[in-house]
Amino acid sequence: MFNKVLVANRGEIAVRVMRACDELGVQTVAVYSEADRDAGHVQYADEAYNIGPARAADSYLDHDAVITAGNQAGADAIHPGYGFLAENATFAAAVESTDMTWIGPSSDAMAQLGEKTKARSLMQSADVPAVPGTTDPVESVSEVESIAAEYGYPVAIKAEGGGGGRGLQVVHESDDIESQLETAQREGEAYFDNDSVYVEKYLHEPRHIEVQIIADHHGNVRHLGERDCSLQRRHQKVIEEAPSPALSPGLRDEIGEAARRGVQAASYTNAGTVEFLVEDGEFYFMEVNTRIQVEHTVTEAITGIDIVQWQLRVAAGESLSFEQSDVTTDGHAIEYRINAERPDADFTPTTGTLTTYDPPGGIGVRVDDAVRQGDSIGGDYDSMIAKVIVSANNRTECLARSERALAEFDIDGIETIIPFHQLMLTDERFCNGEHTTNYLDHKLDPERIERAVERRGDSMSDDPSSDDGDSDDAVERAFTVEVNNKRFDVTLTEETSPEIPLPELESDMLETASIDSNSRSTRSRPDEALPDTEEDAAAASTSAGDGEEVSADMQGTILSVEVTEDETIEAGDVVCVLEAMKMENDITCERGGTVSQVCVSEGDSVDTGDPIVVLEWVIHDTSLTRFMS
Ligand code: MV4
């Protein structure tokens, strides 16, 4: 195993890789840009190097700077994470030419599979079905026309280097071929330095199914089952799950074996993902991702296999210790990407400071992140700030647990797409597992997202820890009060200047208070939780056992008792006269209330601390229940 690994990435994936290193006893090295001086991955690592003095945003793409940091640290391997340099075959080759090991497939395999037509013919030679189309690049309008004549419209023109929807043109009629062919070529050239394109039959309502692969340097290849990533927005995955709700057991085995055969034929090593489109019970190879992916976590959850640890182990020369038949899956897992974006404003990225950051926990909930409360999100990098991975015995239980976990996630200071996820958990298509890749872009009514954002706002606004900061002329302060031992979180709105010290809490101040029961279930099911809470509140106020006990503050004799049981008295009223040290002392009550007990009578001698009367504070239930709604 390696001694020291440099992680050429940031954010949650850098921390994810370092965690695997820690568990293997491997030292970790972070690199960081100027924008990331205090970032989570920097704090997590054993040592860290600034590689961003010039252009902060591009630091993580600087081949030489990363390799120099690795040499300076004495690292013996580099893990690229995902994004940035992860699928850059040139960088992989540069690392291979040093004494350091590239933790990933060989640069040759990356270059081969990065070219889509090469990948297609490689797969076809291993009997892996691909979408009907060309395996050679297409250059002329007439070639596209003849393919369209064979399969019918629409057809897809795809850039050779393509991915993520860039360089993808869907042609519906022959008149458009010329201009769309040019567009695909132009985009391919612009984004991938490659103007070569190919053509496929276009599938209307496919699902995106991908198979996780891990391969060692001794010829062993295992697949770890599939993930369903059909819920995408403009080619960005938002929710991923495993297993797919859309595969029959037979199709699942077939697609897993096909992926395994395909990468074995390519002499592939390390972790990888084989992407397929699935439609009408048929699967079609699309492309290979030669990196660890964001959504690898759902596979880990249902297989119990630490994929990142295996990336390190196979890169260090170890053999896979398990057979294909040892890979079994248990239950269901769903990943929610927590993006700092406004779901009701076209998912535009947001920036700000995480004034509250309180992620969920408990059974079946994993949170991968690299931020802490107080961090600022600057918008320099990807908007994904965390991932919530929920697992359970089956999909139904997983959806219920997801609702619970997302309601627990408390974030203030920055907007996230949590309300969108919560909407999906009420969405019939998604809950039934019937969504396809075009569902979000073409079928979902955007107004439903706006309403989901409002609902989340409503359910969080009575939470005293979430201060929206939009009250200009009033100061809000959060208190916890206990009534009959029952806990209430109370927000007091102070209309006066904040310089004036807060008055003591008295029952009449509740006029401006809002109370919610401390139960978190009120967030997701307010309609059910409310009646319980009201009942409790009414019971608490009418039988209020809490109150004031007036006791003797010195030893002496009771000269007279000035109150009787059930009498209501006010703050400062005299309850008895006590003779002590030859003086008559008026004993008064501090707050007032109803006398529930008189403990002394005329002539009694009392010691310091002995009770004299007990008062009950009565909070009128009309004023209390009013705040419950
Ligand atoms: C397709 C397709 C339908 N038919 N190819 C989009 C991104 C690129 N990597 C492949 N993509 C697609 N290729 C054929 N022949 C539909 C898509 C597609 C898609 C695929 C996966 C996930 C989401 C998608 C959203 C729109 C289109």
XYZ file of C-alpha atoms and ligand atoms in Angstrom:
656
model
C 0.000 0.000 0.000
C 1.061 3.617 -0.555
C 2.584 5.730 2.211
C 1.217 9.056 1.089
C -1.445 10.033 -1.429
C -2.032 13.470 -2.941
C -5.682 14.182 -3.633
C -5.937 16.464 -6.656
C -9.414 17.724 -5.873
C -11.510 19.656 -3.360
C -14.824 19.465 -1.541
C -16.629 16.347 -0.451
C -14.855 13.984 -2.878
C -11.417 15.033 -1.624
C -12.542 14.309 1.936
C -14.120 11.031 0.771
C -10.791 9.900 -0.715
C -8.833 11.020 2.369
C -11.178 9.052 4.607
C -10.379 5.918 2.623
C -6.660 6.731 2.939
C -6.974 7.182 6.709
C -8.593 3.784 7.075
C -5.748 2.207 5.119
C -3.109 3.994 7.197
C -2.086 6.205 4.280
C -0.970 9.832 4.790
C -2.945 12.462 2.891
C -1.901 15.575 0.996
C -4.333 18.296 -0.039
C -3.807 20.945 -2.672
C -5.803 24.142 -2.595
C -6.447 27.386 -4.402
C -6.491 30.883 -2.897
C -10.270 30.626 -2.707
C -9.987 27.457 -0.603
C -7.479 28.384 2.130
C -9.807 27.281 4.926
C -11.768 24.663 2.995
C -12.790 21.352 4.549
C -10.458 19.195 2.484
C -7.478 21.346 3.506
C -8.324 20.952 7.182
C -8.865 17.225 6.799
C -5.531 16.448 5.149
C -2.306 15.666 6.993
C -0.537 18.322 4.931
C -1.585 20.832 2.316
C -0.024 22.835 -0.511
C -1.190 26.077 -2.049
C -1.232 25.622 -5.826
C -3.288 28.674 -6.661
C -1.278 31.885 -6.477
C -2.163 32.939 -9.998
C -5.696 32.146 -11.179
C -7.538 30.669 -8.228
C -10.387 29.114 -10.197
C -8.084 27.115 -12.440
C -5.630 25.904 -9.790
C -7.049 22.413 -9.618
C -6.505 22.070 -13.372
C -2.832 23.029 -13.279
C -0.994 19.798 -14.198
C 2.479 21.022 -13.306
C 1.452 22.606 -10.019
C -0.239 19.404 -8.846
C 2.714 17.215 -9.809
C 5.178 19.643 -8.212
C 3.167 19.544 -4.955
C 3.161 15.742 -5.083
C 6.940 15.636 -5.477
C 7.466 18.243 -2.763
C 5.301 16.255 -0.345
C 6.948 12.963 -1.240
C 3.602 11.482 -2.247
C 3.713 8.100 -3.954
C 0.335 8.324 -5.668
C -2.229 10.845 -6.947
C -5.999 10.387 -6.727
C -7.932 12.784 -8.968
C -11.464 12.409 -7.510
C -14.104 13.348 -10.114
C -14.234 16.395 -12.372
C -11.167 18.619 -12.814
C -8.341 16.304 -14.001
C -10.075 12.973 -13.371
C -10.739 12.096 -17.033
C -7.798 13.919 -18.497
C -5.671 11.269 -20.232
C -2.855 13.767 -20.797
C -2.591 14.458 -17.081
C -2.809 10.738 -16.257
C 0.094 10.139 -18.663
C 2.072 12.949 -17.020
C 1.603 11.306 -13.602
C 2.540 7.912 -15.056
C 5.839 9.399 -16.235
C 6.774 10.336 -12.638
C 7.583 8.048 -9.717
C 4.019 8.523 -8.516
C 1.149 6.131 -9.267
C -1.986 7.348 -11.023
C -4.982 6.045 -9.056
C -7.260 5.343 -11.995
C -7.304 3.472 -15.289
C -4.222 3.715 -17.500
C -3.946 6.841 -19.630
C -4.258 4.571 -22.694
C -7.586 3.130 -21.504
C -8.808 6.627 -20.690
C -7.885 7.919 -24.155
C -9.499 4.919 -25.901
C -12.771 5.042 -24.013
C -12.911 8.837 -24.127
C -13.419 8.574 -27.866
C -17.034 7.529 -28.213
C -16.813 5.686 -31.525
C -13.788 3.706 -30.286
C -15.670 2.843 -27.108
C -18.679 1.777 -29.183
C -16.681 -0.585 -31.367
C -14.778 -1.967 -28.366
C -18.084 -2.775 -26.682
C -19.579 -4.246 -29.819
C -16.581 -6.547 -30.182
C -17.416 -7.841 -26.681
C -21.061 -8.397 -27.639
C -22.331 -5.431 -25.660
C -25.353 -3.961 -27.464
C -25.074 -0.274 -28.403
C -27.739 2.120 -29.652
C -28.186 1.395 -33.380
C -25.979 3.818 -35.313
C -22.521 4.380 -36.730
C -19.264 3.216 -35.247
C -17.342 5.406 -37.666
C -17.411 9.199 -37.668
C -19.945 10.818 -40.002
C -19.019 13.791 -42.175
C -21.722 14.415 -44.719
C -25.414 15.303 -44.742
C -26.132 12.345 -47.027
C -24.634 9.883 -44.519
C -26.952 11.211 -41.807
C -29.860 11.054 -44.250
C -29.285 7.400 -45.060
C -29.023 6.453 -41.361
C -32.260 8.334 -40.650
C -33.892 6.497 -43.559
C -32.891 3.209 -41.936
C -34.055 3.936 -38.357
C -36.572 6.716 -38.870
C -36.554 10.167 -37.244
C -35.473 11.471 -34.854
C -31.783 10.631 -34.916
C -29.084 11.893 -32.563
C -25.890 13.498 -33.847
C -23.258 13.260 -31.130
C -19.802 14.750 -30.779
C -17.047 12.155 -30.585
C -15.630 13.688 -27.427
C -19.064 14.520 -26.099
C -20.724 14.178 -22.749
C -23.173 15.971 -20.523
C -25.412 16.919 -23.414
C -22.774 19.059 -25.082
C -22.475 18.346 -28.747
C -25.771 16.437 -28.812
C -28.208 17.338 -31.571
C -31.578 15.639 -32.014
C -32.674 15.839 -35.633
C -36.400 15.567 -36.369
C -36.461 16.160 -40.124
C -34.091 16.029 -43.066
C -34.263 19.808 -43.643
C -32.462 20.352 -40.319
C -29.609 17.906 -40.890
C -27.203 20.359 -42.435
C -27.410 23.007 -39.723
C -27.523 20.546 -36.822
C -24.585 18.583 -38.171
C -22.622 21.832 -38.236
C -23.722 22.704 -34.695
C -22.636 19.335 -33.308
C -19.273 19.635 -35.060
C -18.782 23.191 -33.839
C -19.642 22.259 -30.210
C -17.369 19.212 -30.358
C -14.519 21.394 -31.550
C -15.215 24.072 -28.937
C -15.665 21.815 -25.904
C -13.593 18.752 -26.681
C -11.111 19.901 -29.317
C -12.610 17.323 -31.664
C -15.085 18.126 -34.454
C -15.732 14.496 -35.317
C -19.364 13.327 -34.853
C -21.383 10.100 -35.157
C -25.075 9.271 -35.490
C -27.505 7.111 -33.475
C -31.171 6.268 -33.532
C -32.786 8.553 -30.935
C -34.608 6.881 -28.077
C -37.694 8.751 -26.831
C -38.121 7.849 -23.184
C -34.978 6.046 -22.046
C -33.810 5.499 -18.507
C -30.213 6.207 -17.584
C -28.765 3.071 -16.027
C -25.072 2.772 -15.206
C -23.062 -0.174 -13.933
C -20.224 0.196 -11.411
C -17.078 -1.705 -12.294
C -13.889 -2.386 -10.375
C -10.928 -4.144 -12.018
C -7.465 -5.082 -10.735
C -4.132 -5.514 -12.545
C -4.431 -9.320 -12.467
C -7.310 -9.706 -14.904
C -10.116 -9.674 -12.348
C -13.152 -7.560 -13.182
C -16.237 -7.323 -10.978
C -19.438 -5.384 -11.440
C -21.169 -3.991 -8.387
C -24.637 -3.725 -9.862
C -26.400 -0.763 -11.412
C -27.467 2.723 -10.432
C -30.481 4.508 -11.831
C -29.713 8.134 -12.656
C -32.788 8.880 -14.729
C -33.723 11.931 -12.668
C -31.666 14.588 -14.403
C -32.093 18.246 -15.130
C -30.368 19.610 -18.235
C -27.984 16.637 -18.117
C -27.179 17.217 -14.443
C -28.001 14.347 -12.142
C -29.943 15.393 -9.052
C -31.117 12.125 -7.465
C -29.538 8.708 -8.018
C -30.486 5.356 -6.613
C -29.602 1.688 -6.460
C -30.941 -0.739 -7.413
C -32.940 0.609 -10.363
C -36.707 0.371 -9.844
C -37.025 -0.218 -13.596
C -35.005 -3.413 -14.126
C -36.240 -6.974 -13.911
C -33.841 -9.378 -12.168
C -33.066 -10.947 -15.549
C -32.234 -7.639 -17.216
C -30.168 -6.632 -14.156
C -27.931 -9.696 -14.494
C -27.609 -9.222 -18.247
C -26.632 -5.569 -18.071
C -24.132 -6.184 -15.243
C -22.489 -9.019 -17.131
C -22.405 -6.977 -20.354
C -20.601 -4.131 -18.576
C -18.127 -6.579 -17.073
C -17.447 -8.206 -20.456
C -17.010 -4.826 -22.096
C -14.372 -3.448 -19.742
C -12.577 -6.807 -19.611
C -12.200 -6.592 -23.407
C -10.740 -3.094 -22.985
C -8.122 -4.342 -20.451
C -9.513 -1.759 -18.095
C -8.248 -1.315 -14.539
C -9.449 0.527 -11.432
C -13.017 1.846 -10.925
C -15.254 2.794 -13.812
C -18.843 3.184 -14.854
C -20.498 1.800 -17.952
C -23.488 3.944 -18.926
C -26.515 2.529 -20.705
C -29.841 3.749 -21.965
C -32.695 1.359 -21.209
C -35.974 1.444 -23.096
C -38.732 -1.147 -23.585
C -36.787 -3.892 -21.842
C -33.680 -3.393 -24.033
C -30.372 -1.869 -22.961
C -27.908 0.038 -25.103
C -24.330 0.979 -24.297
C -23.748 4.725 -24.275
C -20.307 5.547 -22.792
C -17.728 4.659 -20.132
C -16.810 7.062 -17.332
C -13.207 6.386 -16.376
C -13.408 7.841 -12.849
C -15.066 7.507 -9.476
C -18.471 9.169 -9.711
C -20.450 11.415 -7.383
C -23.113 8.744 -6.983
C -20.769 5.839 -6.153
C -22.140 6.074 -2.604
C -25.466 4.368 -3.355
C -23.584 1.326 -4.649
C -21.465 1.304 -1.503
C -24.634 1.468 0.576
C -26.261 -1.621 -0.930
C -23.135 -3.742 -1.535
C -21.135 -2.805 1.576
C -18.068 -2.480 -0.658
C -15.825 0.562 -0.166
C -15.183 1.479 -3.796
C -12.662 4.237 -3.081
C -10.644 1.937 -0.841
C -10.556 -0.603 -3.670
C -9.354 2.103 -6.077
C -6.349 2.587 -3.791
C -5.794 -1.136 -3.275
C -5.893 -2.174 -6.930
C -3.711 0.811 -7.887
C -1.188 -0.440 -5.298
C -1.202 -3.835 -7.026
C -3.547 -5.805 -4.780
C -5.911 -8.400 -6.237
C -9.646 -8.125 -5.774
C -10.406 -10.425 -2.845
C -13.993 -11.224 -3.815
C -15.589 -13.189 -6.633
C -18.525 -11.923 -8.670
C -20.787 -14.321 -6.756
C -19.670 -12.677 -3.478
C -21.170 -9.376 -4.599
C -24.678 -9.227 -3.215
C -26.934 -6.254 -2.623
C -29.062 -5.504 0.373
C -31.972 -3.049 0.446
C -32.199 0.272 -1.343
C -30.242 3.536 -1.337
C -30.984 7.008 -2.726
C -28.579 9.932 -3.005
C -29.749 13.554 -2.897
C -27.330 16.157 -4.147
C -27.480 19.202 -1.903
C -26.734 21.975 -4.371
C -26.527 25.646 -3.427
C -29.018 26.652 -6.104
C -32.437 28.283 -6.283
C -34.796 25.566 -7.478
C -37.538 28.155 -8.092
C -35.246 30.345 -10.229
C -34.038 27.899 -12.857
C -31.562 26.318 -10.413
C -29.244 29.324 -10.528
C -26.291 28.898 -8.160
C -26.437 30.912 -4.940
C -23.685 32.285 -2.723
C -23.595 33.295 0.918
C -22.538 32.207 4.373
C -23.803 29.072 6.054
C -25.176 30.738 9.193
C -26.771 27.426 10.115
C -25.463 24.082 8.907
C -26.949 21.160 10.758
C -27.033 18.008 8.640
C -29.263 15.004 9.379
C -28.168 11.780 11.011
C -29.598 8.638 12.495
C -30.151 5.194 11.102
C -29.619 4.806 7.365
C -28.359 8.340 6.749
C -24.906 9.134 5.401
C -23.805 12.697 4.713
C -20.711 13.354 2.604
C -19.633 16.996 2.731
C -16.667 19.283 3.308
C -18.356 22.363 4.744
C -19.102 23.504 8.264
C -21.360 26.123 9.815
C -19.901 29.572 9.233
C -18.261 28.675 5.917
C -18.958 30.914 2.987
C -19.959 29.506 -0.368
C -18.323 31.726 -2.918
C -19.542 30.399 -6.232
C -16.012 29.699 -7.497
C -16.705 25.982 -7.817
C -19.409 23.405 -8.323
C -22.615 24.250 -6.466
C -22.863 20.846 -4.800
C -22.026 21.359 -1.113
C -23.097 17.990 0.284
C -24.705 14.652 -0.509
C -27.291 12.907 1.605
C -27.369 9.165 1.054
C -30.325 7.373 2.578
C -30.551 3.604 2.779
C -33.266 1.256 4.001
C -34.622 -2.261 3.547
C -36.583 -1.407 0.423
C -37.484 1.568 -1.779
C -40.688 2.422 0.097
C -38.914 2.601 3.440
C -36.086 4.495 1.802
C -38.503 7.189 0.561
C -40.031 7.587 4.041
C -36.602 7.796 5.648
C -35.581 10.327 2.998
C -38.491 12.564 3.950
C -37.362 12.421 7.554
C -33.698 13.076 6.734
C -34.351 16.026 4.402
C -36.680 17.641 6.966
C -33.892 17.346 9.537
C -31.366 19.122 7.318
C -31.175 22.645 8.670
C -29.372 25.123 6.417
C -29.605 28.906 6.635
C -27.793 31.670 4.860
C -27.887 29.986 1.507
C -30.610 28.468 -0.615
C -30.417 24.813 -1.618
C -32.417 22.395 -3.721
C -33.718 20.540 -0.639
C -37.284 21.774 -1.350
C -36.985 20.268 -4.823
C -36.007 16.898 -3.323
C -38.937 17.134 -0.925
C -41.211 17.769 -3.892
C -39.895 14.651 -5.604
C -40.816 12.648 -2.507
C -44.435 13.664 -3.121
C -44.224 13.156 -6.889
C -46.199 10.230 -8.205
C -43.939 9.457 -11.164
C -40.801 9.489 -9.035
C -42.316 7.635 -6.095
C -43.540 4.920 -8.445
C -40.100 4.789 -10.068
C -41.606 5.555 -13.484
C -39.609 8.674 -14.409
C -37.412 8.779 -17.510
C -34.500 11.031 -18.479
C -36.734 13.735 -19.952
C -39.134 13.943 -17.002
C -37.691 17.019 -15.270
C -36.995 19.023 -18.417
C -40.243 18.350 -20.227
C -42.908 16.994 -17.895
C -42.573 18.652 -14.493
C -44.611 21.855 -13.990
C -42.177 24.548 -12.680
C -44.956 26.026 -10.534
C -44.861 22.896 -8.419
C -41.224 23.703 -7.606
C -42.145 27.272 -6.603
C -44.824 25.968 -4.258
C -42.394 23.426 -2.779
C -39.954 26.227 -1.958
C -42.760 28.153 -0.208
C -43.787 25.067 1.756
C -40.249 24.512 2.992
C -40.061 28.187 3.990
C -43.297 27.834 5.986
C -42.205 24.670 7.740
C -38.808 26.100 8.722
C -39.907 29.633 9.711
C -41.191 28.591 13.152
C -37.815 27.110 13.925
C -36.010 29.480 16.290
C -32.625 28.420 14.982
C -33.503 29.632 11.521
C -33.425 33.404 11.573
C -34.322 34.674 8.151
C -32.709 37.976 9.011
C -35.457 39.913 7.249
C -37.022 41.622 10.286
C -35.765 45.203 10.054
C -37.422 46.975 12.977
C -37.692 44.050 15.382
C -35.205 41.819 17.142
C -36.045 38.154 17.335
C -34.678 36.092 20.179
C -35.104 32.401 20.711
C -35.837 30.919 24.126
C -36.590 27.510 25.438
C -39.293 27.420 28.093
C -40.598 24.456 30.007
C -44.236 24.284 30.997
C -45.109 21.248 33.128
C -41.742 19.866 32.096
C -42.837 20.039 28.456
C -40.380 21.892 26.319
C -41.429 24.728 24.000
C -39.184 26.649 21.678
C -40.315 30.249 21.797
C -39.333 33.106 19.541
C -39.832 36.529 21.095
C -40.037 39.513 18.809
C -38.683 42.556 20.555
C -39.946 45.726 18.942
C -37.720 48.045 20.980
C -34.020 48.838 20.607
C -31.727 45.876 21.049
C -29.592 47.975 23.484
C -32.281 47.673 26.166
C -31.756 44.499 28.184
C -34.421 41.867 27.732
C -37.217 41.964 30.318
C -37.869 38.832 32.296
C -40.161 36.339 30.664
C -43.698 36.832 31.907
C -46.895 35.220 30.844
C -48.241 38.308 29.117
C -45.166 38.490 26.915
C -46.407 35.399 25.184
C -48.738 37.758 23.336
C -45.969 38.256 20.771
C -44.435 34.840 21.004
C -44.650 31.969 18.604
C -44.423 28.505 20.023
C -43.812 25.254 18.336
C -43.500 21.905 19.937
C -39.939 20.731 19.718
C -40.995 17.763 17.643
C -39.321 17.768 14.262
C -42.183 15.816 12.782
C -44.164 19.058 12.590
C -42.006 20.028 9.649
C -43.030 17.314 7.296
C -46.543 16.636 8.568
C -47.824 19.836 10.161
C -51.462 18.817 9.709
C -51.057 15.731 11.838
C -48.785 17.137 14.499
C -50.811 20.242 15.295
C -53.824 18.738 17.133
C -51.537 16.865 19.547
C -49.608 19.990 20.286
C -52.727 22.047 20.972
C -54.051 19.444 23.362
C -50.786 19.373 25.239
C -50.708 23.136 25.456
C -54.241 23.358 26.842
C -53.486 20.725 29.459
C -50.281 22.494 30.440
C -51.938 25.835 30.970
C -54.979 24.761 32.993
C -53.119 22.498 35.349
C -50.001 24.618 35.482
C -48.079 23.134 38.391
C -45.096 25.369 37.921
C -44.999 28.438 40.101
C -43.336 30.336 42.851
C -42.642 29.162 46.338
C -42.299 31.952 48.878
C -40.010 30.873 51.691
C -38.619 32.369 54.887
C -35.346 34.160 54.233
C -34.417 34.089 57.915
C -35.252 32.262 61.107
C -38.173 33.793 63.106
C -41.821 33.740 64.171
C -44.903 34.307 62.006
C -46.774 37.325 63.357
C -49.588 37.283 60.797
C -50.630 35.552 57.553
C -52.008 37.992 54.964
C -53.272 35.604 52.231
C -55.687 32.688 51.930
C -55.787 29.701 49.573
C -57.096 30.342 46.031
C -56.574 34.053 46.391
C -54.878 35.730 43.438
C -52.153 38.133 44.394
C -49.721 40.330 42.538
C -46.009 40.874 42.516
C -44.930 42.700 45.685
C -47.979 41.763 47.745
C -47.262 40.906 51.395
C -47.958 37.224 52.201
C -47.020 37.305 55.912
C -45.216 39.270 58.602
C -42.197 37.574 60.133
C -40.577 38.682 63.404
C -36.854 38.143 63.443
C -34.074 39.786 65.411
C -36.655 41.969 67.181
C -37.910 43.385 63.886
C -41.111 42.942 61.912
C -40.410 41.973 58.305
C -42.930 41.993 55.468
C -42.488 38.857 53.366
C -43.590 39.589 49.779
C -43.993 37.485 46.694
C -41.813 38.189 43.682
C -44.161 37.554 40.793
C -47.687 36.925 42.004
C -50.118 34.211 41.013
C -52.812 32.141 42.642
C -52.170 30.871 46.172
C -52.338 27.100 46.025
C -51.036 26.362 49.496
C -50.543 28.244 52.771
C -47.895 26.419 54.782
C -47.794 28.460 58.003
C -50.147 29.972 60.543
C -49.834 32.743 63.139
C -47.357 31.895 65.906
C -45.366 29.250 63.940
C -41.602 29.421 64.147
C -39.812 28.977 60.851
C -36.258 28.264 59.758
C -34.459 29.835 56.833
C -35.802 28.250 53.644
C -39.046 26.923 55.132
C -41.997 27.308 52.734
C -44.573 29.950 53.599
C -46.923 29.909 50.618
C -46.938 28.245 47.198
C -48.184 30.208 44.190
C -49.277 28.861 40.837
C -48.765 30.792 37.620
C -51.745 30.539 35.388
C -51.157 31.131 31.722
C -54.494 31.639 30.024
C -54.887 28.899 27.471
C -56.491 31.312 25.029
C -53.249 33.217 24.747
C -51.173 30.064 24.540
C -53.115 28.110 21.968
C -53.336 31.130 19.740
C -49.617 30.812 19.065
C -49.845 27.206 18.070
C -51.330 27.874 14.645
C -29.251 9.716 -26.244
C -30.608 9.842 -25.905
C -31.522 9.159 -26.669
N -31.116 8.420 -27.732
N -28.896 8.970 -27.306
C -27.545 12.959 -23.229
C -26.175 13.149 -22.686
C -25.317 12.238 -23.469
N -24.258 11.745 -22.659
C -26.244 11.184 -23.965
N -27.549 11.717 -23.905
C -28.599 11.109 -24.502
N -28.282 10.319 -25.554
C -29.817 8.361 -28.009
N -29.441 7.623 -29.070
C -30.939 10.609 -24.796
C -29.934 11.259 -24.119
C -30.377 12.065 -23.026
C -30.097 11.705 -21.701
C -29.343 10.583 -21.396
C -29.051 10.249 -20.116
C -29.542 11.041 -19.081
C -30.279 12.144 -19.338
C -30.567 12.494 -20.653
C -31.319 13.618 -20.906
C -31.582 13.959 -22.189
C -31.107 13.190 -23.250
